[in-house]
mmCIF file with all atom_site columns, C-alpha atoms in Angstrom:
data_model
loop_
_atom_site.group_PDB
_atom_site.id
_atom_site.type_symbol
_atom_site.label_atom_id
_atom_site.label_alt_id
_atom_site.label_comp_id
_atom_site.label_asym_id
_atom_site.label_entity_id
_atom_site.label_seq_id
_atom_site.pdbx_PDB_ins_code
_atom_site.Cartn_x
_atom_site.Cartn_y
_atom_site.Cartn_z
_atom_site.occupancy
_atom_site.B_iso_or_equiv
_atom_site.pdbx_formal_charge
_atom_site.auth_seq_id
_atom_site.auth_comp_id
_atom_site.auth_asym_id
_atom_site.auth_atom_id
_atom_site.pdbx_PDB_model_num
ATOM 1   C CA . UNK A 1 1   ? 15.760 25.213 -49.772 1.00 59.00 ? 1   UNK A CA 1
ATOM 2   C CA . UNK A 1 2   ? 19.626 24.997 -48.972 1.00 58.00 ? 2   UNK A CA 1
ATOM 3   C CA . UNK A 1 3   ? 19.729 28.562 -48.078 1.00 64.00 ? 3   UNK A CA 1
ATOM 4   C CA . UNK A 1 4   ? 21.609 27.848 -44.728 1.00 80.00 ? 4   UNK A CA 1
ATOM 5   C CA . UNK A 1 5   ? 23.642 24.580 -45.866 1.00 84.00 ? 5   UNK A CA 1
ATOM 6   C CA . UNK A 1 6   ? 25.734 24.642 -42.956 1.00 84.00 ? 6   UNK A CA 1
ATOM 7   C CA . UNK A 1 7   ? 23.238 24.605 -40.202 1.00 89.00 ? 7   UNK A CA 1
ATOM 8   C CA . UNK A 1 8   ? 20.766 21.874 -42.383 1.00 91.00 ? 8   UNK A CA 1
ATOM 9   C CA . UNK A 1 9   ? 23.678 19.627 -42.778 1.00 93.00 ? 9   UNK A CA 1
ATOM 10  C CA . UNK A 1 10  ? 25.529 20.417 -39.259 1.00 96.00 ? 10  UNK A CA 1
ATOM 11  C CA . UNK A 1 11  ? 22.503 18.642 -37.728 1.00 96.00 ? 11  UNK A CA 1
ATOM 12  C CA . UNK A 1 12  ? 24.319 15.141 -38.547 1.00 97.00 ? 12  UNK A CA 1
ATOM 13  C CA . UNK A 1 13  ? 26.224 15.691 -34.914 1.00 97.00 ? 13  UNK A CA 1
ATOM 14  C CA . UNK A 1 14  ? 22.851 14.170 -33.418 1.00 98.00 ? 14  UNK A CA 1
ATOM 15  C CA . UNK A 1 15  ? 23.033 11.157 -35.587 1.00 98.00 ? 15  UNK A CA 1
ATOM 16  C CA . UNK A 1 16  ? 26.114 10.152 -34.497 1.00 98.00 ? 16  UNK A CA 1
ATOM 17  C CA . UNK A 1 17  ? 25.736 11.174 -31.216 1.00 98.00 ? 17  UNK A CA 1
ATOM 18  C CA . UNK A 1 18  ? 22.534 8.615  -31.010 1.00 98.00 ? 18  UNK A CA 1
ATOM 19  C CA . UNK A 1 19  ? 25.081 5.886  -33.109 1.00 98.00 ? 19  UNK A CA 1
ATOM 20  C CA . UNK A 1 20  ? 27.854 6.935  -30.494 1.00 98.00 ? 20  UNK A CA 1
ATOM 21  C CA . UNK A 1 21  ? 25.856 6.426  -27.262 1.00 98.00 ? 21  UNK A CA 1
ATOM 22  C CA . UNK A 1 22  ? 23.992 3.124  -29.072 1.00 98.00 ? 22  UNK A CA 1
ATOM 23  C CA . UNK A 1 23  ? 27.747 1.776  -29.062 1.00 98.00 ? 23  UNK A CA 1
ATOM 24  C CA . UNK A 1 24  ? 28.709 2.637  -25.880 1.00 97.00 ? 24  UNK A CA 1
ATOM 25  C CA . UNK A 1 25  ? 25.148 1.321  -24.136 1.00 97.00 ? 25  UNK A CA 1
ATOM 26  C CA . UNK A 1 26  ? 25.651 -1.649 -26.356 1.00 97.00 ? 26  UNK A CA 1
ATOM 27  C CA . UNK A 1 27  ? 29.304 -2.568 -24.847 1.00 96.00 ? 27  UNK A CA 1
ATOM 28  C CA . UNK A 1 28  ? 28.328 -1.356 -21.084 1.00 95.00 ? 28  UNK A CA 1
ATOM 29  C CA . UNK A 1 29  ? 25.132 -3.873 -21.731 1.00 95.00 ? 29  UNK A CA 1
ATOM 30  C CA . UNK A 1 30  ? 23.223 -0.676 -21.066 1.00 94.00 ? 30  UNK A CA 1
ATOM 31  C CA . UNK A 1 31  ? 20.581 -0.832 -23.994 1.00 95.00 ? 31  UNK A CA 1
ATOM 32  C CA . UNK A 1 32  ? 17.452 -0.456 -21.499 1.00 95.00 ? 32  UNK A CA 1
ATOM 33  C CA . UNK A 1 33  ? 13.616 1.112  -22.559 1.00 96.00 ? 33  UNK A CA 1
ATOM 34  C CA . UNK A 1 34  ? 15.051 4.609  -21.441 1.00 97.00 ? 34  UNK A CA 1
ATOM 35  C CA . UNK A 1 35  ? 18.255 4.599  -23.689 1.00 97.00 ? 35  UNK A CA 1
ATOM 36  C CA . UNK A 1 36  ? 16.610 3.256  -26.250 1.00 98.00 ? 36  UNK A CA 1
ATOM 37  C CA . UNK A 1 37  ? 13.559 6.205  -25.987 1.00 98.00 ? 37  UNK A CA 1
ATOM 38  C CA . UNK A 1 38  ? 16.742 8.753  -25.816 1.00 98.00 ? 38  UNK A CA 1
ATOM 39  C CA . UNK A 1 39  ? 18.170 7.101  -29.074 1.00 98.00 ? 39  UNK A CA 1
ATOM 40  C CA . UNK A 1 40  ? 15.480 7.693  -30.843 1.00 98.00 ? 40  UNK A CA 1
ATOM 41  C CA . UNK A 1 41  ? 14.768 11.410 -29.930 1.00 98.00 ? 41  UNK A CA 1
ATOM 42  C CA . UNK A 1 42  ? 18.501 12.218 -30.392 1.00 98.00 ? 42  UNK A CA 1
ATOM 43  C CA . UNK A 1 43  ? 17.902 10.715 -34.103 1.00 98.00 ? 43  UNK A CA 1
ATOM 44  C CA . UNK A 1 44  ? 14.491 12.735 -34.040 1.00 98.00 ? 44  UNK A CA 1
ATOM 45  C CA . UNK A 1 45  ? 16.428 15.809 -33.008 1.00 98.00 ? 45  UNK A CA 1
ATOM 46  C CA . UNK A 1 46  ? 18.275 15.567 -35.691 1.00 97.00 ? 46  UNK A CA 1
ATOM 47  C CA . UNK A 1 47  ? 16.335 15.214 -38.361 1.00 97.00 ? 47  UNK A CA 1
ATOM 48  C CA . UNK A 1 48  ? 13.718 17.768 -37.065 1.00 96.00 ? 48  UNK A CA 1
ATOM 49  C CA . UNK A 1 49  ? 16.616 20.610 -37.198 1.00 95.00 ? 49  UNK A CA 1
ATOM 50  C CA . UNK A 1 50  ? 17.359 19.655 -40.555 1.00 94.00 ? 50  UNK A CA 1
ATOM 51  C CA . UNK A 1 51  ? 13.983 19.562 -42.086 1.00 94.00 ? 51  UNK A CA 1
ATOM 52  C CA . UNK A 1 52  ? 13.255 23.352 -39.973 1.00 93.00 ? 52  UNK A CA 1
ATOM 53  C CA . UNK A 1 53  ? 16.892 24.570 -41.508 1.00 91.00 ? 53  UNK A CA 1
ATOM 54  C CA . UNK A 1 54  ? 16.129 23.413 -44.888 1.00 92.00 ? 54  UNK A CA 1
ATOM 55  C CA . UNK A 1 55  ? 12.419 24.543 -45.715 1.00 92.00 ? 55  UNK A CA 1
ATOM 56  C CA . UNK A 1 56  ? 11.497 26.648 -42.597 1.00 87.00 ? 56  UNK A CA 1
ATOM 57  C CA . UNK A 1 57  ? 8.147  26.391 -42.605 1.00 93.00 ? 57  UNK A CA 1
ATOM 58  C CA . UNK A 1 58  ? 5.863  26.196 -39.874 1.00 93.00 ? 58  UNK A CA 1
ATOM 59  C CA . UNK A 1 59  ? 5.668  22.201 -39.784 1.00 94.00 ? 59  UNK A CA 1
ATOM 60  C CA . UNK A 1 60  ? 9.376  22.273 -40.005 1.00 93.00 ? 60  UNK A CA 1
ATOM 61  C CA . UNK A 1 61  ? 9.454  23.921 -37.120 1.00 92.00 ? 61  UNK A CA 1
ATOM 62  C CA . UNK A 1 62  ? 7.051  22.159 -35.226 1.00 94.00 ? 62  UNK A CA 1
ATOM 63  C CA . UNK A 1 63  ? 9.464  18.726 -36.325 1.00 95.00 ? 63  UNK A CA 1
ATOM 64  C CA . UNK A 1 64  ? 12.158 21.075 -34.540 1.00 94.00 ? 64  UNK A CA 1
ATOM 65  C CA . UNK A 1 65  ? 11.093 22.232 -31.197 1.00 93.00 ? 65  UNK A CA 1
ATOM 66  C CA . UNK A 1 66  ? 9.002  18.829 -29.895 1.00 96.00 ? 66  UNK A CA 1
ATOM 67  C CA . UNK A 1 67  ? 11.633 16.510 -30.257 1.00 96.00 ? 67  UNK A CA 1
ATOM 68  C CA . UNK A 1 68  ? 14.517 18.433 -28.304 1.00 96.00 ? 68  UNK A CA 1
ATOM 69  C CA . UNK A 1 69  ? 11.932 19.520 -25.754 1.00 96.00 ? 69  UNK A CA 1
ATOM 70  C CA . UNK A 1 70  ? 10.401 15.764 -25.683 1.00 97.00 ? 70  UNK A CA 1
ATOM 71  C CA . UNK A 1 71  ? 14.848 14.864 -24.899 1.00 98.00 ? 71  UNK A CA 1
ATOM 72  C CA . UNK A 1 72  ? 15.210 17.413 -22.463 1.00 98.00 ? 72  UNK A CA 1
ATOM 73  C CA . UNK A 1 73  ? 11.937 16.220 -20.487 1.00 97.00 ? 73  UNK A CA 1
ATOM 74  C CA . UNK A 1 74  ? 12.892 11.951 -20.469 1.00 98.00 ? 74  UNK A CA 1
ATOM 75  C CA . UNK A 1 75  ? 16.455 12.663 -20.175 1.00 98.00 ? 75  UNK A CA 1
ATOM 76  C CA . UNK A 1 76  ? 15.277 14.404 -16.816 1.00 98.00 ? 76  UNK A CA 1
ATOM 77  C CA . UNK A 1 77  ? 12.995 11.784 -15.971 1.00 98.00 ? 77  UNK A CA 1
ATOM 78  C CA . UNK A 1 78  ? 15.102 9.101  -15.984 1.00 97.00 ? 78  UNK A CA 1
ATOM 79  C CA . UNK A 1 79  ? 18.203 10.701 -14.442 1.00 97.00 ? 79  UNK A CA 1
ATOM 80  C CA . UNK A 1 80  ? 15.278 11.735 -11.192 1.00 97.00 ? 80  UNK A CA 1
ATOM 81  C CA . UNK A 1 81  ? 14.055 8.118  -11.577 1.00 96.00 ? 81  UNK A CA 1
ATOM 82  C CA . UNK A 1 82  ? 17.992 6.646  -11.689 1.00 95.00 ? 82  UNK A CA 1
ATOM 83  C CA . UNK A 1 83  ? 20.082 8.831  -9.496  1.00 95.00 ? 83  UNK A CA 1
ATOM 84  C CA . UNK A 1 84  ? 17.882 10.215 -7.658  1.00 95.00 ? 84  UNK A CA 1
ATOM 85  C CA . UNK A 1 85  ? 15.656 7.291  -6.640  1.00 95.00 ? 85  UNK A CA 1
ATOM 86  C CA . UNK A 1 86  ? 12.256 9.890  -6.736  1.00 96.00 ? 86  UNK A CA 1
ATOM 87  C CA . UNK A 1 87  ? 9.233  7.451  -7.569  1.00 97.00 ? 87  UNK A CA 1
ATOM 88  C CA . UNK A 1 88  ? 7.487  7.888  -10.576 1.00 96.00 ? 88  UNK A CA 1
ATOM 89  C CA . UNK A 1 89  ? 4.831  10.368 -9.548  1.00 98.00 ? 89  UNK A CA 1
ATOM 90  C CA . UNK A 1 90  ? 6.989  12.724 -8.162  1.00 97.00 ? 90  UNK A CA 1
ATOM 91  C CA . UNK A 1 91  ? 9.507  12.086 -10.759 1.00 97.00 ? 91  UNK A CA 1
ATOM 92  C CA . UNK A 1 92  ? 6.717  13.136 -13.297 1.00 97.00 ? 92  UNK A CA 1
ATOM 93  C CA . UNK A 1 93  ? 5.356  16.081 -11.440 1.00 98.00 ? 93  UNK A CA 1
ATOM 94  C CA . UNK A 1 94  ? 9.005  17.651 -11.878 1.00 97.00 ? 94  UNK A CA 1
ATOM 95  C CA . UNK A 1 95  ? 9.141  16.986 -15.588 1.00 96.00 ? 95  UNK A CA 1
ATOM 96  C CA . UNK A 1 96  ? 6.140  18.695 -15.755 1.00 97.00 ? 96  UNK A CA 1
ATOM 97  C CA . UNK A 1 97  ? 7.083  21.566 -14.253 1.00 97.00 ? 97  UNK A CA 1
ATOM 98  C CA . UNK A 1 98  ? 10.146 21.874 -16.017 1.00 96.00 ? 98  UNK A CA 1
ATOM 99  C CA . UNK A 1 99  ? 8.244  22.124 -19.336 1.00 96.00 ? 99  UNK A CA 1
ATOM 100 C CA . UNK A 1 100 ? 5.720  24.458 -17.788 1.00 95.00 ? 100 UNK A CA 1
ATOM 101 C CA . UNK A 1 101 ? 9.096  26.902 -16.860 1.00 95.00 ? 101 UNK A CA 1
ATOM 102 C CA . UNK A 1 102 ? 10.504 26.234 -20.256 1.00 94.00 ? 102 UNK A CA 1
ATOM 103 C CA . UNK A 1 103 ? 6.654  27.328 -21.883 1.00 92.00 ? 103 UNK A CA 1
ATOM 104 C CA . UNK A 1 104 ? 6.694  30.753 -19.982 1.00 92.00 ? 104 UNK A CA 1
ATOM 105 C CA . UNK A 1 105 ? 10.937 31.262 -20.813 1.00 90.00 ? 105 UNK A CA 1
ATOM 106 C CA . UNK A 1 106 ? 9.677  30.927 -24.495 1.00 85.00 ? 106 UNK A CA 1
ATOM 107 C CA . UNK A 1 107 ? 7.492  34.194 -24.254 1.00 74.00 ? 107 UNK A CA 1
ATOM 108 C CA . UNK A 1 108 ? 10.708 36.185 -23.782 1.00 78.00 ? 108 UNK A CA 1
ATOM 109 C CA . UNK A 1 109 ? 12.508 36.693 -27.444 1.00 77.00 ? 109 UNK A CA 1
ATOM 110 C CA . UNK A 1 110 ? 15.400 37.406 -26.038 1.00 80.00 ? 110 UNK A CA 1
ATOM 111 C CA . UNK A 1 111 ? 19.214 36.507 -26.538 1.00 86.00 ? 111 UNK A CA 1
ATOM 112 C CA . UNK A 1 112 ? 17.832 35.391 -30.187 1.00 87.00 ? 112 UNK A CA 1
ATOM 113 C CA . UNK A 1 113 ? 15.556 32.880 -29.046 1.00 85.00 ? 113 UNK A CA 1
ATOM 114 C CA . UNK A 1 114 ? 17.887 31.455 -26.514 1.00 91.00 ? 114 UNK A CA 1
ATOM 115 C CA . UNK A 1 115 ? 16.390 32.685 -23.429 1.00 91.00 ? 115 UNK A CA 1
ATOM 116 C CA . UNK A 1 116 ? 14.053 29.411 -23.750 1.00 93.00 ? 116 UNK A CA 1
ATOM 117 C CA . UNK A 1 117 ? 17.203 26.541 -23.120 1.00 95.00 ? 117 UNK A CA 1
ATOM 118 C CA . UNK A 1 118 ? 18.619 28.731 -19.995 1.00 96.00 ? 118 UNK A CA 1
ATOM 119 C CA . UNK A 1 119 ? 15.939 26.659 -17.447 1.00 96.00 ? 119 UNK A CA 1
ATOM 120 C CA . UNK A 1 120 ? 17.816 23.333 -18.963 1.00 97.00 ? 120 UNK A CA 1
ATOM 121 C CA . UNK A 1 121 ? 21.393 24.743 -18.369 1.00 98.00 ? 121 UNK A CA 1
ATOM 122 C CA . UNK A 1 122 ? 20.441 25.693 -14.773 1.00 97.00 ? 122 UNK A CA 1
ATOM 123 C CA . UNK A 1 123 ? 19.269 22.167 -13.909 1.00 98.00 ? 123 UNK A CA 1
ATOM 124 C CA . UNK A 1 124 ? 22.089 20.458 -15.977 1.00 98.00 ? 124 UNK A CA 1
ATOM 125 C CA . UNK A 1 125 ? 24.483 22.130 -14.007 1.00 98.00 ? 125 UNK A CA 1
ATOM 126 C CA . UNK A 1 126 ? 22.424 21.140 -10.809 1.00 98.00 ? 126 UNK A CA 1
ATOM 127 C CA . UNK A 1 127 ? 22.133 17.836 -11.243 1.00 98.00 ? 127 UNK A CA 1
ATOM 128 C CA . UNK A 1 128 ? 26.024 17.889 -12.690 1.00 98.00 ? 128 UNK A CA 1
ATOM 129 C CA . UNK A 1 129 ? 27.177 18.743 -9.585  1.00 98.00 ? 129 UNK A CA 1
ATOM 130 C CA . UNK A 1 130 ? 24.718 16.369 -7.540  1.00 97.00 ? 130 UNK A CA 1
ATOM 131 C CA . UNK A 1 131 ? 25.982 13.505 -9.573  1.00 96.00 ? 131 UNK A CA 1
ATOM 132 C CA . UNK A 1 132 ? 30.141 14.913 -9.265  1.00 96.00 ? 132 UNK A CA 1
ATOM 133 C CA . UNK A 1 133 ? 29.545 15.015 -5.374  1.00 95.00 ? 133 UNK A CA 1
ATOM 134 C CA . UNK A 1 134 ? 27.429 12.012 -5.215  1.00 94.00 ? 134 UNK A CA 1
ATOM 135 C CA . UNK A 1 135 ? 28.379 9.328  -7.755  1.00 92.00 ? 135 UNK A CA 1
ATOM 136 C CA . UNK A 1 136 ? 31.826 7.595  -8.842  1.00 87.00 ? 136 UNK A CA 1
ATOM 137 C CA . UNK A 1 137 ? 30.870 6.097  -12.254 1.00 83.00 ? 137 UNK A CA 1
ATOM 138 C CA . UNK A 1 138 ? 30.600 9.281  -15.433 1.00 89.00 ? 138 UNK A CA 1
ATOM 139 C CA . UNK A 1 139 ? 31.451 11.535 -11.784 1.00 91.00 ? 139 UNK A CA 1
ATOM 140 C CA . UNK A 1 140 ? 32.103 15.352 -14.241 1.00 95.00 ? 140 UNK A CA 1
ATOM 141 C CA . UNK A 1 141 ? 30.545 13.889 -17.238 1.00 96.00 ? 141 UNK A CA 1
ATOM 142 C CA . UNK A 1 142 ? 27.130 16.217 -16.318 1.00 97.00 ? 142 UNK A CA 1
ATOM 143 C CA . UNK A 1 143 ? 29.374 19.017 -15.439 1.00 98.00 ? 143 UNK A CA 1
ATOM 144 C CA . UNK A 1 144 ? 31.170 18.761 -19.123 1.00 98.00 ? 144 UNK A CA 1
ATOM 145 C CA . UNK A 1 145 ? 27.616 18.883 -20.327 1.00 98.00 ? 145 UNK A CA 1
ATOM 146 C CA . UNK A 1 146 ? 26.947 21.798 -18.782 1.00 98.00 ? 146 UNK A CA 1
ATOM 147 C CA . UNK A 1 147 ? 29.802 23.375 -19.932 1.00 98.00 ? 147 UNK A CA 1
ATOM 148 C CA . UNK A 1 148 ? 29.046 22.644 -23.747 1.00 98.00 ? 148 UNK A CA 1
ATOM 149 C CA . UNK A 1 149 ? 25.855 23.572 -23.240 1.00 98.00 ? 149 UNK A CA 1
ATOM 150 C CA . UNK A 1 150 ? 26.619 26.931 -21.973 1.00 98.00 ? 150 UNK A CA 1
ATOM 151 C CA . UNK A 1 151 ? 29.018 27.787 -25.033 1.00 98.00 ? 151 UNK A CA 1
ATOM 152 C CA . UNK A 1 152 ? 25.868 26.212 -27.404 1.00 97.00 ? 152 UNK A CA 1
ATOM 153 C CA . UNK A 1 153 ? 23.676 28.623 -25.966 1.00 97.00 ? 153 UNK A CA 1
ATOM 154 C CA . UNK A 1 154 ? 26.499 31.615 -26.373 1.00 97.00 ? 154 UNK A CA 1
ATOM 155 C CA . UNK A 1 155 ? 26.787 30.750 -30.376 1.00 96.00 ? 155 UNK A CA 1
ATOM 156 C CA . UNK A 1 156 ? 23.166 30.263 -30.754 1.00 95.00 ? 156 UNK A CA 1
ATOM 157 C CA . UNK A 1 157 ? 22.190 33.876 -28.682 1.00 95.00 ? 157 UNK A CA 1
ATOM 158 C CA . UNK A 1 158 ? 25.182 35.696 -30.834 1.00 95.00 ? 158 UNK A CA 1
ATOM 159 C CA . UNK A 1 159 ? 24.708 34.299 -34.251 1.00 93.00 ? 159 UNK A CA 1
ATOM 160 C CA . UNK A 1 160 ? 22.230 37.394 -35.792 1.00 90.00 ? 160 UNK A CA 1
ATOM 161 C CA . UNK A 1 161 ? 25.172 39.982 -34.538 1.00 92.00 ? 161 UNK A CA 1
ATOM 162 C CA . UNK A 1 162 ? 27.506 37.807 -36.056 1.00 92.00 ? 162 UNK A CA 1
ATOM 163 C CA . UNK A 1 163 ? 25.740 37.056 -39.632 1.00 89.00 ? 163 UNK A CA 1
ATOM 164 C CA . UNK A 1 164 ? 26.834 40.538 -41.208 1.00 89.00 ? 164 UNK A CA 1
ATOM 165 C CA . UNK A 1 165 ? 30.638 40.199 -40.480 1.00 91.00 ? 165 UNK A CA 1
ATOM 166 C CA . UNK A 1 166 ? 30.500 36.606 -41.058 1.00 90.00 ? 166 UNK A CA 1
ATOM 167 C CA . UNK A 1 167 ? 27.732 34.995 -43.465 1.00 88.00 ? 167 UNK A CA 1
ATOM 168 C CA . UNK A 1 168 ? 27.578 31.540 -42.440 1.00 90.00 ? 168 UNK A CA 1
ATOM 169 C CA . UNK A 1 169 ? 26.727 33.063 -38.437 1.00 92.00 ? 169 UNK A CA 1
ATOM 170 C CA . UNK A 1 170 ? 27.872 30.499 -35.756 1.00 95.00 ? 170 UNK A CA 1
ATOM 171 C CA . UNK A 1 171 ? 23.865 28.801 -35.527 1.00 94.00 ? 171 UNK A CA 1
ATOM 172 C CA . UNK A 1 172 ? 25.626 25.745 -36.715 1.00 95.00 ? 172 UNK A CA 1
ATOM 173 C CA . UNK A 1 173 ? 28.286 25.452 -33.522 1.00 96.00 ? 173 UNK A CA 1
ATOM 174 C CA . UNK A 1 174 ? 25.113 25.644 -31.707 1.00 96.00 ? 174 UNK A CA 1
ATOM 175 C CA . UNK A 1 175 ? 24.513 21.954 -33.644 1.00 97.00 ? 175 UNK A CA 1
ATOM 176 C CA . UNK A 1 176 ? 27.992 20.679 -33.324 1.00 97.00 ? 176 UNK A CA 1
ATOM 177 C CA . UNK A 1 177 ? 28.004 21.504 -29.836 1.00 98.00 ? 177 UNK A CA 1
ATOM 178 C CA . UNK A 1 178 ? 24.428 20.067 -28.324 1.00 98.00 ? 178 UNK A CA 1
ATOM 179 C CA . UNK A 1 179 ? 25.586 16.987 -30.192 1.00 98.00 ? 179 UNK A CA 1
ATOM 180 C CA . UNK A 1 180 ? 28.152 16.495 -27.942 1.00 98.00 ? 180 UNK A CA 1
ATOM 181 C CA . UNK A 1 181 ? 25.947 17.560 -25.149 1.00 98.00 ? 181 UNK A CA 1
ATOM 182 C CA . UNK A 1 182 ? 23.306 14.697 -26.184 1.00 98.00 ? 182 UNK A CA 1
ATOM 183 C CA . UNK A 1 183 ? 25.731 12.213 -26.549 1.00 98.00 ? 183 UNK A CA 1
ATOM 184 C CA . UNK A 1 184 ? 27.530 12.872 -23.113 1.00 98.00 ? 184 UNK A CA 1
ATOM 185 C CA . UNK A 1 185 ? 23.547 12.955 -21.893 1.00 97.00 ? 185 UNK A CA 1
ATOM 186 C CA . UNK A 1 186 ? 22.931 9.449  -23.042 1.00 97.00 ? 186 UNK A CA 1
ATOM 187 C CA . UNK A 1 187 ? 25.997 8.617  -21.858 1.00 97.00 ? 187 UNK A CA 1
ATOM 188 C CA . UNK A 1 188 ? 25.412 9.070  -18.381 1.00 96.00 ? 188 UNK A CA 1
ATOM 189 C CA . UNK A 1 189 ? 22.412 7.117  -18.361 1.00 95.00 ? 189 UNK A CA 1
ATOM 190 C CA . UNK A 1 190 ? 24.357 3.902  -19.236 1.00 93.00 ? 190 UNK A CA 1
ATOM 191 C CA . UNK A 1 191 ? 26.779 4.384  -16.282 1.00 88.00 ? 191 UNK A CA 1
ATOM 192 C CA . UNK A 1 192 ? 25.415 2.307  -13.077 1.00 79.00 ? 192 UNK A CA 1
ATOM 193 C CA . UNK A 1 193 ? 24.495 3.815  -9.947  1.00 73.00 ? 193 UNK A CA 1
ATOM 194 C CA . UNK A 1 194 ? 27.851 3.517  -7.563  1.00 67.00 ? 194 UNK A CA 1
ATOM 195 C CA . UNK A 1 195 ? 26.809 5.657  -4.597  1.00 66.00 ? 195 UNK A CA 1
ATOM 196 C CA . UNK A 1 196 ? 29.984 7.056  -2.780  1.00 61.00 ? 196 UNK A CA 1
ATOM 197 C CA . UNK A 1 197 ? 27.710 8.554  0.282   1.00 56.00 ? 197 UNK A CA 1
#
């Protein structure tokens, strides 16, 4: 317990990045089903990563993995549902095969672990530049999120060649970051849909 303080108490950055976007949807009037659900998992997220950095164990773990997974899959939902007007069905079939690509991507240990999130970066940065060419209201915020998400990713894949010159690693960057990147996430989904096509 406590042996990697920094990344157990780093994981704070997604509770206030669920308080964050609850203020935000809250002023925008924005505080829909969807943002709530989002709220929640960001909390979730949260504490999940804290309890797997603080005892490690395989339940700890489990409390880890379902809850970003579970953010990643509704945040994608709702944005296809949203700004992309696909009807539920087909809106679903996509989420599904997202976490069917991001099940096979975690069968490659690779970039320590991080090979499993690069599915999610490639479809962030997708839909960030549908929703930069296509929308006026949040028009880059996606493409910021992309962006934090890729130097997340970097931090999290270099951290083990990193530990033995510098002991604390740079896992818990990979916290501060996607905090950020969950927060500009929820974000988005309080902006309305103002079409510029």
């Amino acid at each position: 317990m406590w042996a990697e303080p920094f990344n157990a108490t780093t994981n704070v950055a997604f509770i206030i990045a669920a308080v964050a976007a609850w203020v935000i949807a809250k002023q925008r009037k924005a505080l829909t089903p969807g943002i709530w659900i989002l709220i929640i998992l960001a909390t979730m997220v949260g504490v999940g990563s804290g309890l797997f950095h603080t005892f490690a164990t395989g339940w700890a773990r489990v409390c880890d993995v379902v809850p970003i997974l579970l953010f990643q899959v509704t945040f994608l939902w709702l944005y296809f549902r949203k700004f992309i007007g696909l009807n539920t069905v087909i809106a679903s079939l996509a989420a599904a095969v997202f976490i069917a690509v991001v099940l096979a991507c975690r069968g490659y240990p690779v970039l320590n672990g991080s090979f499993t999130y690069l599915p999610a970066l490639i479809i962030l940065t997708g839909l960030g530049i549908y929703h930069f060419r296509k929308f006026e209201t949040e028009r880059g915020i996606l493409l910021i999120a992309a962006g934090v998400f890729f130097f997340s990713i970097t931090f999290r894949a270099i951290d083990l060649v990193v530990c033995p010159v510098m002991p604390i690693g740079t896992h818990f960057l990979w916290h501060l970051l996607n905090g950020g990147l969950l927060y500009l996430s929820m974000r988005t989904m309080t902006g309305r849909r103002v079409d510029m096509s």
